[in-house]
Coordinates of C-alpha atoms and ligand atoms in Angstrom, one line a residue:
M1 CA -47.6 -1.4 138.0
L2 CA -50.1 1.5 138.4
V3 CA -50.5 3.7 135.3
L4 CA -52.5 6.9 135.2
G5 CA -54.0 7.4 131.7
I6 CA -55.1 10.8 130.5
E7 CA -57.1 11.6 127.3
S8 CA -58.2 14.9 125.9
S9 CA -57.9 14.6 122.1
C10 CA -61.4 15.7 121.2
D11 CA -64.5 16.4 123.3
E12 CA -64.0 14.0 126.3
T13 CA -61.7 14.8 129.2
A14 CA -60.8 11.5 130.8
A15 CA -58.5 10.0 133.4
A16 CA -58.2 6.4 134.5
V17 CA -56.0 4.2 136.7
I18 CA -54.9 0.9 135.2
Q19 CA -53.2 -1.9 137.1
D20 CA -50.6 -4.1 135.2
G21 CA -52.1 -3.0 131.8
R22 CA -55.2 -5.1 132.3
I23 CA -57.2 -4.1 135.3
I24 CA -59.3 -1.0 135.4
L25 CA -59.2 0.5 138.8
S26 CA -61.1 3.7 137.7
N27 CA -62.3 5.2 134.5
V28 CA -63.6 8.8 134.7
I29 CA -65.0 10.5 131.6
A30 CA -66.3 14.1 131.5
S31 CA -68.1 14.5 128.2
Q32 CA -68.6 17.9 126.4
I33 CA -71.2 16.5 124.0
Q34 CA -74.1 18.6 125.4
I35 CA -72.1 21.8 124.8
H36 CA -71.0 20.9 121.3
S37 CA -74.3 19.4 120.2
R38 CA -75.9 22.8 119.7
Y39 CA -73.3 23.5 117.0
G40 CA -73.7 20.0 115.4
G41 CA -70.0 19.2 115.9
V42 CA -67.0 19.8 118.1
V43 CA -65.9 23.5 118.3
P44 CA -62.1 23.2 118.9
E45 CA -61.7 26.5 120.9
I46 CA -64.6 25.6 123.2
A47 CA -63.2 22.0 123.6
S48 CA -59.8 23.3 124.8
R49 CA -61.3 25.6 127.3
K50 CA -63.6 22.9 128.7
H51 CA -60.6 20.5 129.0
I52 CA -58.8 23.1 131.1
E53 CA -61.8 23.4 133.4
A54 CA -62.3 19.7 133.8
I55 CA -58.9 18.1 133.8
S56 CA -57.9 18.5 137.5
A57 CA -61.2 17.4 138.9
V58 CA -61.4 14.4 136.5
T59 CA -57.9 13.2 137.5
L60 CA -58.6 13.6 141.2
Q61 CA -61.8 11.7 140.8
A62 CA -59.9 8.9 138.9
L63 CA -57.4 8.6 141.8
E64 CA -60.2 8.7 144.4
N65 CA -62.3 6.1 142.6
A66 CA -59.2 3.8 142.4
A67 CA -58.6 4.4 146.1
I68 CA -54.9 5.3 145.5
Q69 CA -52.6 8.1 146.5
P70 CA -50.9 10.1 143.7
S71 CA -47.5 8.9 145.0
W72 CA -48.5 5.3 144.3
I73 CA -48.5 5.9 140.5
D74 CA -45.6 4.3 138.6
G75 CA -46.1 6.2 135.3
I76 CA -48.4 8.3 133.3
G77 CA -49.7 7.9 129.7
V78 CA -51.2 10.7 127.8
T79 CA -52.7 11.0 124.3
M80 CA -50.3 13.1 122.2
G81 CA -52.2 12.7 118.9
P82 CA -53.9 12.5 116.5
G83 CA -56.6 15.0 117.6
L84 CA -57.3 18.6 118.1
V85 CA -54.0 20.2 119.0
G86 CA -55.4 22.7 121.5
S87 CA -57.2 19.9 123.3
L88 CA -54.3 17.5 123.2
L89 CA -52.0 20.2 124.7
V90 CA -54.2 20.5 127.8
G91 CA -53.8 16.8 128.6
L92 CA -50.2 16.7 127.6
S93 CA -49.2 19.8 129.7
F94 CA -51.1 18.5 132.7
A95 CA -49.4 15.1 132.4
K96 CA -46.0 16.6 132.2
G97 CA -46.6 18.7 135.3
L98 CA -47.9 15.8 137.2
A99 CA -45.1 13.5 136.1
L100 CA -42.5 16.1 137.1
S101 CA -44.0 16.7 140.5
L102 CA -44.4 13.0 141.2
N103 CA -41.0 12.2 139.7
V104 CA -42.4 9.4 137.6
P105 CA -41.9 8.7 133.8
Y106 CA -44.6 9.6 131.3
V107 CA -45.2 8.6 127.7
G108 CA -47.1 10.1 124.8
V109 CA -49.7 7.6 123.4
N110 CA -51.1 7.4 119.9
H111 CA -54.9 7.7 120.3
L112 CA -55.5 5.0 117.7
E113 CA -53.2 2.5 119.4
G114 CA -55.1 3.4 122.5
H115 CA -58.4 2.3 120.9
V116 CA -56.8 -1.1 120.0
A117 CA -55.3 -1.5 123.5
A118 CA -58.8 -1.3 124.9
S119 CA -59.0 -5.0 123.8
S120 CA -56.4 -5.9 126.5
L121 CA -58.9 -4.7 129.1
M122 CA -61.5 -7.2 128.2
D123 CA -62.1 -10.4 130.3
T124 CA -60.7 -12.4 127.4
S125 CA -58.2 -10.5 125.3
P126 CA -57.0 -11.4 121.8
E127 CA -53.8 -13.2 121.0
F128 CA -51.4 -11.8 118.4
P129 CA -51.4 -11.6 115.5
F130 CA -54.9 -10.1 114.9
V131 CA -56.6 -7.8 112.5
S132 CA -58.0 -4.6 113.9
L133 CA -60.6 -2.2 112.6
V134 CA -60.4 1.2 114.3
V135 CA -63.5 3.2 113.4
S136 CA -64.0 6.6 114.9
G137 CA -64.9 10.2 114.1
G138 CA -61.6 10.7 112.2
H139 CA -60.4 7.3 111.2
S140 CA -61.5 4.0 109.5
N141 CA -58.3 2.0 109.6
I142 CA -57.6 -1.7 109.2
Y143 CA -54.4 -3.0 110.8
L144 CA -52.4 -6.2 111.1
Y145 CA -51.2 -6.2 114.7
R146 CA -48.3 -8.5 115.4
G147 CA -47.8 -7.0 118.9
F148 CA -48.4 -3.6 120.5
G149 CA -46.2 -1.1 118.7
D150 CA -45.7 -3.7 115.9
Y151 CA -48.3 -3.4 113.2
D152 CA -49.0 -2.5 109.6
L153 CA -51.7 -0.3 108.2
L154 CA -53.6 -2.5 105.7
G155 CA -56.3 -0.1 104.6
Q156 CA -57.9 3.3 105.5
T157 CA -60.5 5.7 104.3
K158 CA -59.7 7.8 101.3
D159 CA -62.2 10.5 102.3
D160 CA -64.7 10.5 105.2
A161 CA -64.3 8.3 108.3
A162 CA -67.2 6.0 109.2
G163 CA -68.1 8.1 112.3
E164 CA -67.9 11.3 110.2
A165 CA -70.3 9.8 107.7
F166 CA -72.8 9.1 110.6
D167 CA -72.3 12.6 111.9
K168 CA -72.7 14.3 108.5
A169 CA -75.8 12.2 107.8
A170 CA -77.4 13.2 111.1
R171 CA -76.7 16.8 110.3
L172 CA -78.3 16.5 106.9
L173 CA -81.3 14.8 108.5
N174 CA -81.3 17.4 111.3
I175 CA -81.7 14.8 114.0
G176 CA -78.9 15.7 116.5
Y177 CA -75.4 14.9 117.6
P178 CA -73.3 12.7 117.8
G179 CA -74.7 11.3 114.6
G180 CA -73.8 7.6 115.2
V181 CA -75.7 7.5 118.5
V182 CA -78.8 9.2 117.1
I183 CA -78.9 7.2 113.9
E184 CA -78.5 3.9 115.9
Q185 CA -81.3 4.9 118.3
L186 CA -83.7 6.1 115.6
G187 CA -82.8 3.2 113.2
R188 CA -83.8 0.6 115.8
S189 CA -87.4 0.7 114.8
G190 CA -86.6 1.2 111.1
N191 CA -86.5 -1.0 108.0
K192 CA -82.9 -1.3 106.8
D193 CA -84.1 -2.4 103.3
R194 CA -86.3 0.6 102.5
W195 CA -83.4 2.5 100.9
T196 CA -80.3 1.1 99.2
F197 CA -77.4 3.4 99.8
P198 CA -74.2 2.8 97.9
R199 CA -71.6 0.4 99.2
A200 CA -68.4 1.9 97.9
M201 CA -66.0 -1.0 97.4
R202 CA -62.8 0.7 96.7
E203 CA -59.9 -1.3 95.7
R204 CA -58.4 -3.7 98.2
L205 CA -58.9 -2.8 101.9
D206 CA -59.5 0.9 101.6
F207 CA -62.8 2.7 102.4
S208 CA -64.7 5.6 100.9
F209 CA -67.8 7.0 102.7
S210 CA -68.2 10.4 101.1
G211 CA -70.4 9.0 98.3
L212 CA -72.8 7.6 100.8
K213 CA -73.3 11.0 102.4
T214 CA -73.7 12.5 98.9
S215 CA -76.3 10.0 97.9
L216 CA -78.3 10.9 101.0
L217 CA -78.1 14.6 100.1
I218 CA -79.2 13.8 96.5
E219 CA -82.2 11.8 97.9
I220 CA -83.2 14.8 100.1
K221 CA -82.8 17.3 97.2
K222 CA -84.8 15.0 94.9
R223 CA -87.7 15.0 97.3
G224 CA -87.6 18.8 97.6
K225 CA -88.5 18.5 101.3
P226 CA -87.0 16.9 104.4
F227 CA -87.9 13.3 105.4
A228 CA -91.1 13.0 107.4
D229 CA -90.7 12.0 111.1
D230 CA -92.1 8.5 110.3
E231 CA -89.6 8.0 107.5
I232 CA -86.5 8.9 109.6
P233 CA -86.1 5.4 111.3
D234 CA -86.1 3.7 107.9
V235 CA -83.5 6.2 106.5
A236 CA -81.4 5.8 109.6
S237 CA -81.5 2.1 109.5
S238 CA -80.7 1.9 105.8
F239 CA -77.8 4.3 106.1
Q240 CA -76.4 2.5 109.1
E241 CA -76.6 -0.9 107.2
A242 CA -74.6 0.5 104.3
I243 CA -71.7 1.5 106.6
V244 CA -71.8 -1.7 108.6
D245 CA -71.8 -3.8 105.4
V246 CA -68.6 -2.3 104.1
L247 CA -66.8 -2.3 107.5
V248 CA -67.6 -6.0 108.1
D249 CA -66.8 -7.1 104.6
K250 CA -63.4 -5.5 104.4
T251 CA -62.3 -6.4 107.9
M252 CA -63.2 -10.1 107.4
R253 CA -61.5 -10.0 104.0
A254 CA -58.3 -8.7 105.8
A255 CA -58.5 -11.4 108.4
Q256 CA -58.8 -14.1 105.8
E257 CA -56.0 -12.7 103.6
H258 CA -53.7 -12.5 106.6
D259 CA -54.8 -15.8 108.1
V260 CA -55.4 -14.5 111.6
A261 CA -57.6 -16.2 114.2
G262 CA -59.0 -13.0 115.7
V263 CA -60.4 -9.6 114.9
V264 CA -60.5 -6.5 117.2
V265 CA -63.1 -3.9 116.4
C266 CA -62.7 -0.6 118.3
G267 CA -63.2 3.2 118.2
G268 CA -66.4 5.1 118.8
V269 CA -68.4 3.5 116.0
A270 CA -67.7 0.1 117.5
S271 CA -70.2 0.9 120.2
N272 CA -72.9 0.6 117.5
G273 CA -75.2 -2.4 118.3
R274 CA -75.9 -3.3 114.7
L275 CA -72.1 -3.3 113.9
R276 CA -71.4 -5.6 116.9
E277 CA -74.2 -7.9 115.9
R278 CA -73.1 -8.2 112.3
F279 CA -69.4 -8.7 113.3
N280 CA -70.4 -11.5 115.7
E281 CA -72.6 -13.2 113.1
S282 CA -70.1 -13.0 110.4
A283 CA -67.2 -14.1 112.5
A284 CA -69.1 -17.1 113.7
L285 CA -69.8 -18.2 110.1
I286 CA -66.1 -18.4 109.3
G287 CA -64.8 -19.5 112.7
L288 CA -63.1 -16.3 113.6
K289 CA -63.0 -14.8 117.1
V290 CA -64.2 -11.3 117.3
F291 CA -63.2 -8.9 120.2
I292 CA -65.2 -5.8 120.6
P293 CA -64.6 -3.9 123.9
P294 CA -67.7 -2.8 125.9
A295 CA -69.1 0.5 124.5
V296 CA -67.6 2.6 127.3
L297 CA -64.1 1.4 126.2
C298 CA -64.9 2.0 122.5
T299 CA -65.8 5.7 122.7
D300 CA -63.0 7.9 123.9
N301 CA -61.7 7.1 127.3
A302 CA -58.5 7.1 129.3
A303 CA -58.5 3.5 130.4
M304 CA -57.4 2.5 126.8
I305 CA -54.7 5.2 127.0
G306 CA -53.5 3.7 130.3
A307 CA -53.5 0.2 128.8
A308 CA -51.4 1.4 125.8
A309 CA -49.1 3.4 128.0
Y310 CA -48.4 0.3 130.1
N311 CA -46.9 -1.4 127.1
L312 CA -44.5 1.5 126.6
L313 CA -43.6 2.1 130.2
E314 CA -43.0 -1.5 130.9
K315 CA -40.4 -1.5 128.1
G316 CA -38.7 1.5 129.8
F317 CA -39.9 4.2 127.4
K318 CA -39.8 7.7 128.9
A319 CA -40.9 10.8 126.9
P320 CA -38.7 13.9 126.9
W321 CA -40.1 17.1 128.5
D322 CA -40.3 18.9 125.2
L323 CA -42.7 16.3 123.7
N324 CA -45.3 18.1 121.5
A325 CA -48.9 17.2 120.5
V326 CA -49.6 16.2 116.9
S327 CA -52.9 16.7 115.0
R328 CA -52.0 13.9 112.6
W329 CA -49.8 11.0 113.4
P330 CA -46.7 11.5 111.2
R331 CA -45.8 7.8 111.1
Q332 CA -48.9 6.0 110.2
D333 CA -47.9 2.6 111.3
R334 CA -45.4 2.9 114.2
T335 CA -45.4 4.1 117.8
Ligands
KG4_1 O1 -63.6 7.2 119.1 P1 -64.5 8.3 119.3 O2 -65.2 8.4 120.6 O3 -63.7 9.7 119.0 C1 -62.8 9.8 118.0 O4 -61.7 9.4 118.2 O5 -63.2 10.3 116.9 O6 -65.5 8.3 118.0 C2 -66.5 9.2 117.8 C3 -67.3 8.8 116.7 C4 -68.4 9.9 116.3 O7 -68.3 10.1 114.9 C5 -69.7 9.2 116.6 O8 -70.8 9.6 115.8 C6 -69.4 7.7 116.5 O9 -68.1 7.6 117.0 N1 -70.3 6.9 117.3 C7 -71.1 6.0 116.8 C8 -71.8 5.5 117.9 N2 -71.4 6.1 119.1 C9 -70.4 7.0 118.7 N3 -71.3 5.6 115.6 C10 -72.2 4.7 115.4 N4 -73.0 4.1 116.4 C11 -72.8 4.5 117.7 N5 -73.5 4.0 118.6
ZN2 ZN1 -61.2 8.0 119.6

């Protein structure tokens, strides 16, 4: 089965062709990061316009790279939320038009389920049940997955998401965008123990990252001047460690509480090298298997949407033509 995946929920316009839910025939991503970086974050109006400009070319490129004809596609999967509604509507409308003209079914995909489905594109994919941590710019969620479309939300952030904390810290430090990428790069040469930022251990499996950002702000104000260039790597590394510590701790706790053999870590923040290292170390200690897709499948992409769509299309799902985009997913734990 050949599925065309389309993703336009934030600042990446992406299309991919996936065979049988597991094999990536193509994975094309047009990033708008350069455009938004001058504003220090995604500007929704600009994002929608850029998606409109890019979506046809990106989709044609995905078909060309996969060396297939449009008529060979068996179904289309498109992100319908959560995300920026204006951006989502570009992908959704495009997918509807294409599905109608090719006379194939299409399905709306939950972006967060897409992130988790990226794990089925790995050489070795996890067996159910597993615990999954989805860490992105808008979410820090821990799930128990019994199957695709069959999962419970075990914990989530009560305020900022992990990626948002990285982005806000980078803005406070004036070091660029996206924050996670810059903080990781600068932090590589830094001392993670120079500053101790708070590890907010909220009750149970929930997260809270806003205090972390505030403590950085307090530190900057206390000094009365910005951090010097030679201090930034230490701040970046210490800040990153505080986020990573909490993410690893709670995910491992969830895995043990629910007695699963594997953990999937996904979403943009999962491309962080230190996070990957710490998860691998910690999992090895307690005999858990950890599955973290390659970085290109962690940050937003359409291969993961194609993989998630396959699970729906294969069961015979078919979205109606009046399907709408949603900025927040109304049902937190079901497709
Ligand atoms: O999944 P994603 O690409 O888009 C959303 O669904 O939000 O995640 C974007 C988030 C941003 O907050 C970005 O700062 C963060 O992922 N991110 C990282 C890294 N690369 C991207 N965070 C930490 N380390 C990275 N290497
Ligand atoms: Zn995402």
